[in-house]
Amino acid sequence: MSFTALAYILALIMAGILLFGAVYFVIMLTDLECDYINPIDLANTLNTYVMPEMAAHLVMFVVFLLMGEWFTVVINLPLVAWNINKVVNNRQFYDATEVFRTLSKHKQENFFKVAFYLLCFFYYLYSMIMTLVNESTDDIRSGSPRKLLWNSKPAETQNVQTKSAGQEAINFWELPARYRPLPISEAEIEAIESGGASII
């Protein structure tokens, strides 16, 4: 397995985690809108996960940038730029005193993140599968000793074929006496020629 395939597998897992995190943010904001939670508890809870979410996404972006996966970089670039802009302007955290006024904006932002992470999840899944398939195809074309599971043969079968290929065939009359078939008697010949009618 190449580093590219491993990177897409890890990105797939991370996208799933970030997707559930964005859904959790939407649920918490909806609870605030319905007065199931107060603004202070909401801000304290969500602010705990804001920076880890941004850091995780930024790490994925840097990894794909170093790998030269340019299409993946372009997909992730808008959200990275948006997060950096929020950090630079010190707007990344939820303010308990203003969260009601900016509630609709926060919900729209998190709905966008849900859609974005869902898109990334399926894109990473597709990229992972295509990378693994291309690696297997390249191994077959290059004659690599690595074999696919469905093309591999049991070791015993390979050993038997190797031994058989190194030996010459012999005629049955060249076999030792104990391996030769026994001679057929006259009674057996008559039974064979009559189709067994003489025995009945």
Rosetta silent file (secondary structure, phi, psi, omega in degrees, C-alpha in Angstrom):
SEQUENCE: MSFTALAYILALIMAGILLFGAVYFVIMLTDLECDYINPIDLANTLNTYVMPEMAAHLVMFVVFLLMGEWFTVVINLPLVAWNINKVVNNRQFYDATEVFRTLSKHKQENFFKVAFYLLCFFYYLYSMIMTLVNESTDDIRSGSPRKLLWNSKPAETQNVQTKSAGQEAINFWELPARYRPLPISEAEIEAIESGGASII
SCORE:     score description
SCORE:     0.000 S_00000001
   1 L     0.000  129.457 -178.515    0.000    0.000    0.000 S_00000001
   2 L   -80.099  168.749  178.649    1.402    3.362   -1.030 S_00000001
   3 H   -66.987  -32.089  179.012    1.503    6.504    1.090 S_00000001
   4 H   -63.368  -45.857  178.670   -1.153    8.078   -1.156 S_00000001
   5 H   -63.241  -41.547  178.501   -3.635    5.289   -0.433 S_00000001
   6 H   -63.390  -39.226  179.422   -2.860    5.486    3.290 S_00000001
   7 H   -63.846  -40.092  179.205   -3.359    9.262    3.236 S_00000001
   8 H   -70.394  -32.532  176.751   -6.784    8.906    1.615 S_00000001
   9 H   -65.376  -46.187  178.418   -7.787    6.244    4.154 S_00000001
  10 H   -65.286  -39.013  177.612   -6.847    8.541    7.032 S_00000001
  11 H   -64.939  -35.805  177.470   -8.554   11.488    5.309 S_00000001
  12 H   -62.725  -44.814  178.026  -11.690    9.367    4.904 S_00000001
  13 H   -63.925  -44.210 -178.803  -11.735    8.631    8.638 S_00000001
  14 H   -65.383  -38.984  178.322  -11.054   12.265    9.498 S_00000001
  15 H   -63.416  -37.970  176.586  -13.795   13.492    7.143 S_00000001
  16 H   -63.636  -42.125  178.545  -16.262   11.178    8.872 S_00000001
  17 H   -64.671  -44.928  179.488  -15.277   12.536   12.280 S_00000001
  18 H   -65.599  -33.485  177.593  -15.528   16.152   11.094 S_00000001
  19 H   -63.129  -47.282  178.831  -18.893   15.409    9.483 S_00000001
  20 H   -65.550  -33.175  176.713  -20.327   14.144   12.760 S_00000001
  21 H   -64.745  -41.926  178.627  -18.796   17.159   14.517 S_00000001
  22 H   -65.761  -38.375  176.582  -20.533   19.568   12.144 S_00000001
  23 H   -63.242  -40.470  178.081  -23.842   17.747   12.665 S_00000001
  24 H   -61.736  -40.645  177.651  -23.316   18.048   16.426 S_00000001
  25 H   -61.296  -43.726  179.916  -22.779   21.808   16.058 S_00000001
  26 H   -62.163  -42.009  179.747  -26.041   22.121   14.104 S_00000001
  27 H   -63.109  -43.674 -179.877  -27.918   20.158   16.773 S_00000001
  28 H   -64.362  -40.917  178.481  -26.522   22.334   19.563 S_00000001
  29 H   -66.818  -34.955  176.598  -27.446   25.547   17.717 S_00000001
  30 H   -67.233  -38.296  176.345  -30.931   24.199   17.103 S_00000001
  31 H   -62.641  -37.843  177.024  -31.270   23.439   20.813 S_00000001
  32 H   -65.054  -40.502 -179.924  -30.304   27.052   21.559 S_00000001
  33 H   -63.689  -31.876  179.624  -32.913   28.288   19.108 S_00000001
  34 L   -93.676    8.124  179.321  -35.545   26.192   20.891 S_00000001
  35 L    63.440   31.686  174.589  -34.339   27.326   24.343 S_00000001
  36 L   -87.532  -12.033 -179.085  -33.188   23.834   25.335 S_00000001
  37 L  -147.588  147.531 -179.672  -29.756   25.199   26.282 S_00000001
  38 L   -88.708  158.460 -175.069  -28.499   28.581   27.461 S_00000001
  39 H   -60.079  -33.628 -178.061  -25.927   30.622   25.478 S_00000001
  40 H   -67.517  -46.052  177.982  -23.176   30.256   28.070 S_00000001
  41 H   -63.626  -39.160  178.511  -23.312   26.449   28.088 S_00000001
  42 H   -61.762  -48.843 -178.096  -23.477   26.424   24.295 S_00000001
  43 H   -63.248  -42.318  179.651  -20.429   28.667   23.923 S_00000001
  44 H   -65.064  -36.014 -178.528  -18.410   26.707   26.492 S_00000001
  45 H   -73.931  -49.830 -175.011  -19.250   23.397   24.823 S_00000001
  46 H   -72.742  -33.945 -179.364  -18.709   24.356   21.181 S_00000001
  47 H   -64.032  -21.015  177.878  -15.606   26.459   21.747 S_00000001
  48 H   -66.550  -30.491 -174.079  -13.849   23.330   23.031 S_00000001
  49 H  -103.271   -3.079 -175.264  -14.047   21.761   19.576 S_00000001
  50 H   -64.696  -55.093 -176.533  -13.504   24.803   17.337 S_00000001
  51 H   -68.313  -41.654  174.986   -9.705   24.809   17.212 S_00000001
  52 H   -58.489  -37.116  177.839   -9.276   20.994   17.017 S_00000001
  53 H   -63.826  -47.354  179.701  -11.635   20.954   14.029 S_00000001
  54 H   -63.475  -40.720 -179.046   -9.687   23.669   12.228 S_00000001
  55 H   -65.525  -41.681  179.974   -6.353   22.030   13.064 S_00000001
  56 H   -62.979  -43.985  179.290   -7.472   18.613   11.800 S_00000001
  57 H   -66.957  -38.218  178.788   -8.676   20.059    8.511 S_00000001
  58 H   -65.653  -38.129  178.031   -5.500   22.121    8.109 S_00000001
  59 H   -62.441  -44.898  177.258   -3.317   19.033    8.675 S_00000001
  60 H   -59.571  -42.846 -179.746   -5.181   17.158    5.944 S_00000001
  61 H   -61.088  -45.274 -178.599   -4.765   20.124    3.616 S_00000001
  62 H   -65.794  -40.213  179.197   -0.993   20.332    4.231 S_00000001
  63 H   -60.881  -47.737  179.517   -0.538   16.578    3.722 S_00000001
  64 H   -67.707  -30.505  176.587   -2.303   16.654    0.348 S_00000001
  65 H   -66.535  -42.914  179.113   -0.361   19.795   -0.585 S_00000001
  66 H   -69.689  -29.156  178.983    2.968   18.049    0.105 S_00000001
  67 H   -78.778  -16.282 -177.993    1.802   14.972   -1.820 S_00000001
  68 L    81.623   22.360  176.474    0.908   17.042   -4.881 S_00000001
  69 L   -85.129   81.582 -167.876   -2.776   16.029   -4.893 S_00000001
  70 H   -68.504  -37.166  179.484   -3.764   19.311   -6.473 S_00000001
  71 H   -65.042  -39.767  176.922   -7.427   18.621   -7.097 S_00000001
  72 H   -65.830  -37.148  177.254   -7.891   17.649   -3.448 S_00000001
  73 H   -62.967  -43.639 -179.203   -6.000   20.800   -2.434 S_00000001
  74 H   -63.733  -37.933  179.425   -8.312   22.971   -4.560 S_00000001
  75 H   -63.753  -41.404 -175.422  -11.385   21.364   -2.977 S_00000001
  76 H   -85.780  -13.910 -174.899  -10.168   22.053    0.555 S_00000001
  77 H   -59.845  -43.228 -178.348   -8.688   25.495   -0.118 S_00000001
  78 H   -59.696  -43.171 -179.386  -11.899   27.571    0.364 S_00000001
  79 H   -69.411  -35.994  176.281  -12.583   26.173    3.839 S_00000001
  80 H   -62.584  -45.319  178.928   -8.932   26.559    4.848 S_00000001
  81 H   -63.160  -39.426  179.247   -8.970   30.191    3.732 S_00000001
  82 H   -64.357  -42.712  179.540  -12.248   30.773    5.572 S_00000001
  83 H   -66.334  -41.904  178.667  -10.862   29.292    8.811 S_00000001
  84 H   -62.980  -40.214  178.880   -7.623   31.288    8.571 S_00000001
  85 H   -62.890  -39.081  179.106   -9.593   34.480    8.015 S_00000001
  86 H   -66.659  -40.510 -179.722  -11.692   33.782   11.123 S_00000001
  87 H   -67.522  -42.645 -179.664   -8.588   33.123   13.242 S_00000001
  88 H   -61.661  -39.831 -179.514   -6.821   36.262   11.974 S_00000001
  89 L   -89.664    5.885  177.798   -9.865   38.397   12.781 S_00000001
  90 L    57.411   45.925  179.066  -10.407   36.574   16.113 S_00000001
  91 L  -119.716   19.791 -174.340  -13.894   35.412   15.116 S_00000001
  92 L   -81.088  -22.301 -176.542  -13.424   31.674   15.471 S_00000001
  93 L   -97.676  158.892  177.727  -15.099   31.276   18.882 S_00000001
  94 L   -86.440  128.008  179.278  -18.750   31.519   19.865 S_00000001
  95 L   -96.921  120.280 -176.802  -19.551   34.606   21.967 S_00000001
  96 L   -63.378  -25.437 -178.377  -22.256   33.905   24.553 S_00000001
  97 L   -82.921  -16.760 -176.919  -23.359   37.548   24.486 S_00000001
  98 L  -122.846    1.843 -173.506  -23.866   37.661   20.710 S_00000001
  99 L   -65.324  -31.536  177.504  -24.728   34.093   19.767 S_00000001
 100 L   -66.864  -39.610 -178.243  -28.474   34.832   19.593 S_00000001
 101 L   -69.591  -32.902 -177.718  -27.896   37.724   17.205 S_00000001
 102 L  -105.669   19.148 -175.146  -25.624   35.662   14.952 S_00000001
 103 H   -61.309  -45.649 -178.311  -27.493   32.375   15.351 S_00000001
 104 H   -63.243  -37.601  178.966  -28.722   32.174   11.746 S_00000001
 105 H   -65.639  -42.511  178.604  -25.228   32.907   10.442 S_00000001
 106 H   -64.541  -39.038  179.503  -23.705   30.164   12.598 S_00000001
 107 H   -66.423  -42.894  177.860  -26.331   27.673   11.454 S_00000001
 108 H   -61.257  -41.687  179.319  -25.732   28.468    7.789 S_00000001
 109 H   -61.796  -42.870 -178.170  -21.985   28.071    8.294 S_00000001
 110 H   -75.368  -30.233  172.309  -22.390   24.675    9.932 S_00000001
 111 H   -64.080  -39.531  176.002  -24.895   23.491    7.324 S_00000001
 112 H   -62.065  -41.907  179.597  -22.267   24.360    4.735 S_00000001
 113 H   -65.315  -37.660  176.812  -19.680   22.354    6.678 S_00000001
 114 H   -60.117  -47.599  178.961  -22.007   19.340    6.837 S_00000001
 115 H   -63.973  -41.105 -178.624  -22.434   19.427    3.054 S_00000001
 116 H   -65.328  -48.210 -178.819  -18.722   20.015    2.512 S_00000001
 117 H   -67.796  -31.811  176.048  -17.529   17.186    4.762 S_00000001
 118 H   -66.020  -43.340  176.403  -20.120   14.840    3.268 S_00000001
 119 H   -61.599  -44.442  179.620  -18.815   15.650   -0.218 S_00000001
 120 H   -63.445  -37.215 -179.331  -15.230   15.159    0.960 S_00000001
 121 H   -59.046  -49.400 -178.809  -16.118   11.828    2.572 S_00000001
 122 H   -71.748  -31.796  176.652  -17.372   10.331   -0.687 S_00000001
 123 H   -67.218  -43.376  178.201  -14.559   11.934   -2.683 S_00000001
 124 H   -65.227  -36.708  177.425  -11.920   10.464   -0.358 S_00000001
 125 H   -62.992  -46.043  178.121  -13.659    7.087   -0.553 S_00000001
 126 H   -62.916  -44.293 -178.871  -13.592    7.196   -4.364 S_00000001
 127 H   -64.859  -39.460  178.448   -9.961    8.348   -4.425 S_00000001
 128 H   -62.123  -45.869 -179.431   -8.916    5.610   -2.002 S_00000001
 129 H   -63.943  -45.346 -179.217  -10.566    2.888   -4.114 S_00000001
 130 H   -64.456  -37.229  178.550   -9.113    4.215   -7.367 S_00000001
 131 H   -64.813  -44.288  179.850   -5.623    4.459   -5.841 S_00000001
 132 H   -66.325  -39.778  179.080   -5.731    0.866   -4.587 S_00000001
 133 H   -65.765  -42.965  179.455   -7.087   -0.420   -7.924 S_00000001
 134 H   -64.620  -37.062  177.674   -4.394    1.433   -9.892 S_00000001
 135 H   -64.939  -42.019  178.887   -1.678    0.040   -7.623 S_00000001
 136 H   -64.880  -40.177  178.485   -2.946   -3.513   -8.160 S_00000001
 137 H   -64.986  -41.052  178.420   -3.081   -2.985  -11.926 S_00000001
 138 H   -64.849  -36.576  178.161    0.473   -1.631  -11.965 S_00000001
 139 H   -63.864  -40.398 -179.907    1.700   -4.640   -9.981 S_00000001
 140 H   -67.104  -42.846 -177.977    0.190   -7.034  -12.518 S_00000001
 141 H   -68.954  -34.475 -177.950    1.647   -5.171  -15.496 S_00000001
 142 H   -86.936   -3.249  179.796    5.110   -4.877  -13.976 S_00000001
 143 L    69.690   32.654 -179.362    5.236   -8.515  -12.900 S_00000001
 144 L   -65.068  146.274  178.458    5.690   -7.622   -9.268 S_00000001
 145 L   -65.783  -17.820  176.001    6.029  -10.571   -6.888 S_00000001
 146 L   -70.477  130.246 -176.439    3.106   -9.191   -4.928 S_00000001
 147 L  -119.335  149.588  174.786   -0.004  -11.088   -6.046 S_00000001
 148 L   -70.723  152.352 -176.318   -3.650  -10.403   -5.653 S_00000001
 149 H   -61.875  -40.072 -176.928   -5.502  -12.667   -3.281 S_00000001
 150 H   -77.911   -9.155  176.490   -7.819  -14.018   -5.956 S_00000001
 151 H  -101.900   -7.765 -177.021   -4.890  -14.817   -8.265 S_00000001
 152 L   -78.543  151.618  179.691   -2.768  -16.576   -5.668 S_00000001
 153 L  -116.110  150.849  176.088   -2.491  -20.372   -5.593 S_00000001
 154 L   -59.317  149.540 -177.475   -1.969  -22.633   -2.572 S_00000001
 155 H   -63.387  -36.017 -178.799    1.659  -23.439   -1.862 S_00000001
 156 H   -64.332  -41.555  179.409    1.060  -27.195   -2.160 S_00000001
 157 H   -63.465  -40.894  179.413   -0.382  -26.840   -5.668 S_00000001
 158 H   -65.320  -39.339  179.310    2.579  -24.736   -6.769 S_00000001
 159 H   -65.520  -40.876  178.871    5.050  -27.269   -5.348 S_00000001
 160 H   -63.966  -43.235 -179.971    3.321  -30.151   -7.108 S_00000001
 161 H   -65.474  -36.619  179.224    3.307  -28.281  -10.411 S_00000001
 162 H   -66.379  -42.471  179.384    6.995  -27.408  -10.003 S_00000001
 163 H   -67.392  -40.831 -179.191    7.948  -31.006   -9.313 S_00000001
 164 H   -65.742  -36.247 -178.749    5.840  -32.318  -12.173 S_00000001
 165 H   -67.852  -26.449 -178.383    7.367  -29.808  -14.579 S_00000001
 166 L   -88.898   -1.904 -178.663   10.885  -31.031  -13.708 S_00000001
 167 L  -112.183  148.992  177.263   10.138  -34.736  -14.350 S_00000001
 168 L   -92.050  147.594  178.130    9.749  -36.585  -17.662 S_00000001
 169 L   -73.787  146.285  178.088    6.694  -38.746  -18.374 S_00000001
 170 L  -122.972  155.206  178.274    7.214  -42.539  -18.509 S_00000001
 171 L   -77.842  157.774 -175.103    5.202  -45.275  -20.198 S_00000001
 172 H   -67.905  -28.027  179.651    3.101  -47.648  -18.129 S_00000001
 173 H   -75.189   -9.654  176.957    5.226  -50.675  -19.139 S_00000001
 174 H   -90.040   -2.963  179.001    8.237  -48.952  -17.624 S_00000001
 175 L   -70.062  152.425  172.493    6.602  -48.908  -14.215 S_00000001
 176 L   -60.563  159.277 -174.145    7.879  -51.268  -11.502 S_00000001
 177 H   -59.768  -35.277 -176.614    5.922  -54.524  -11.209 S_00000001
 178 H   -71.984  -17.500  178.851    4.078  -53.480   -8.063 S_00000001
 179 H   -98.669   -5.694 -178.504    2.643  -50.423   -9.822 S_00000001
 180 L   -79.866  149.080  176.811    1.552  -52.246  -12.992 S_00000001
 181 L   -68.947  145.987  179.805   -2.125  -53.230  -13.437 S_00000001
 182 L   -69.740  147.078  178.027   -2.937  -56.915  -12.871 S_00000001
 183 L   -66.003  148.365 -178.515   -3.630  -59.052  -15.996 S_00000001
 184 L   -87.729  133.640 -179.980   -7.299  -59.664  -16.852 S_00000001
 185 L   -78.391  167.606  179.159   -8.499  -63.266  -16.629 S_00000001
 186 H   -62.059  -39.219 -179.093  -10.505  -65.085  -19.337 S_00000001
 187 H   -64.237  -38.774  179.042  -13.669  -64.942  -17.204 S_00000001
 188 H   -68.629  -37.803  177.584  -13.325  -61.165  -16.838 S_00000001
 189 H   -62.575  -43.569 -179.099  -12.769  -60.772  -20.587 S_00000001
 190 H   -65.202  -38.478  179.446  -15.906  -62.828  -21.321 S_00000001
 191 H   -67.476  -36.227  178.763  -17.940  -60.805  -18.821 S_00000001
 192 H   -68.165  -43.664 -178.395  -16.751  -57.554  -20.383 S_00000001
 193 H   -67.617  -33.057 -178.980  -17.510  -58.667  -23.943 S_00000001
 194 L   -87.913   -1.318 -179.433  -20.979  -59.926  -23.003 S_00000001
 195 L    71.375   19.956  179.496  -21.771  -56.802  -21.063 S_00000001
 196 L    86.753    4.095 -178.489  -22.223  -58.867  -17.909 S_00000001
 197 L   -69.187  -32.680 -177.263  -25.049  -60.996  -19.416 S_00000001
 198 L   -68.695  -27.791  179.474  -23.154  -64.223  -18.917 S_00000001
 199 L   -72.742  -37.363  178.624  -22.907  -63.555  -15.189 S_00000001
 200 L   -70.810    0.000    0.000  -26.681  -63.120  -14.853 S_00000001
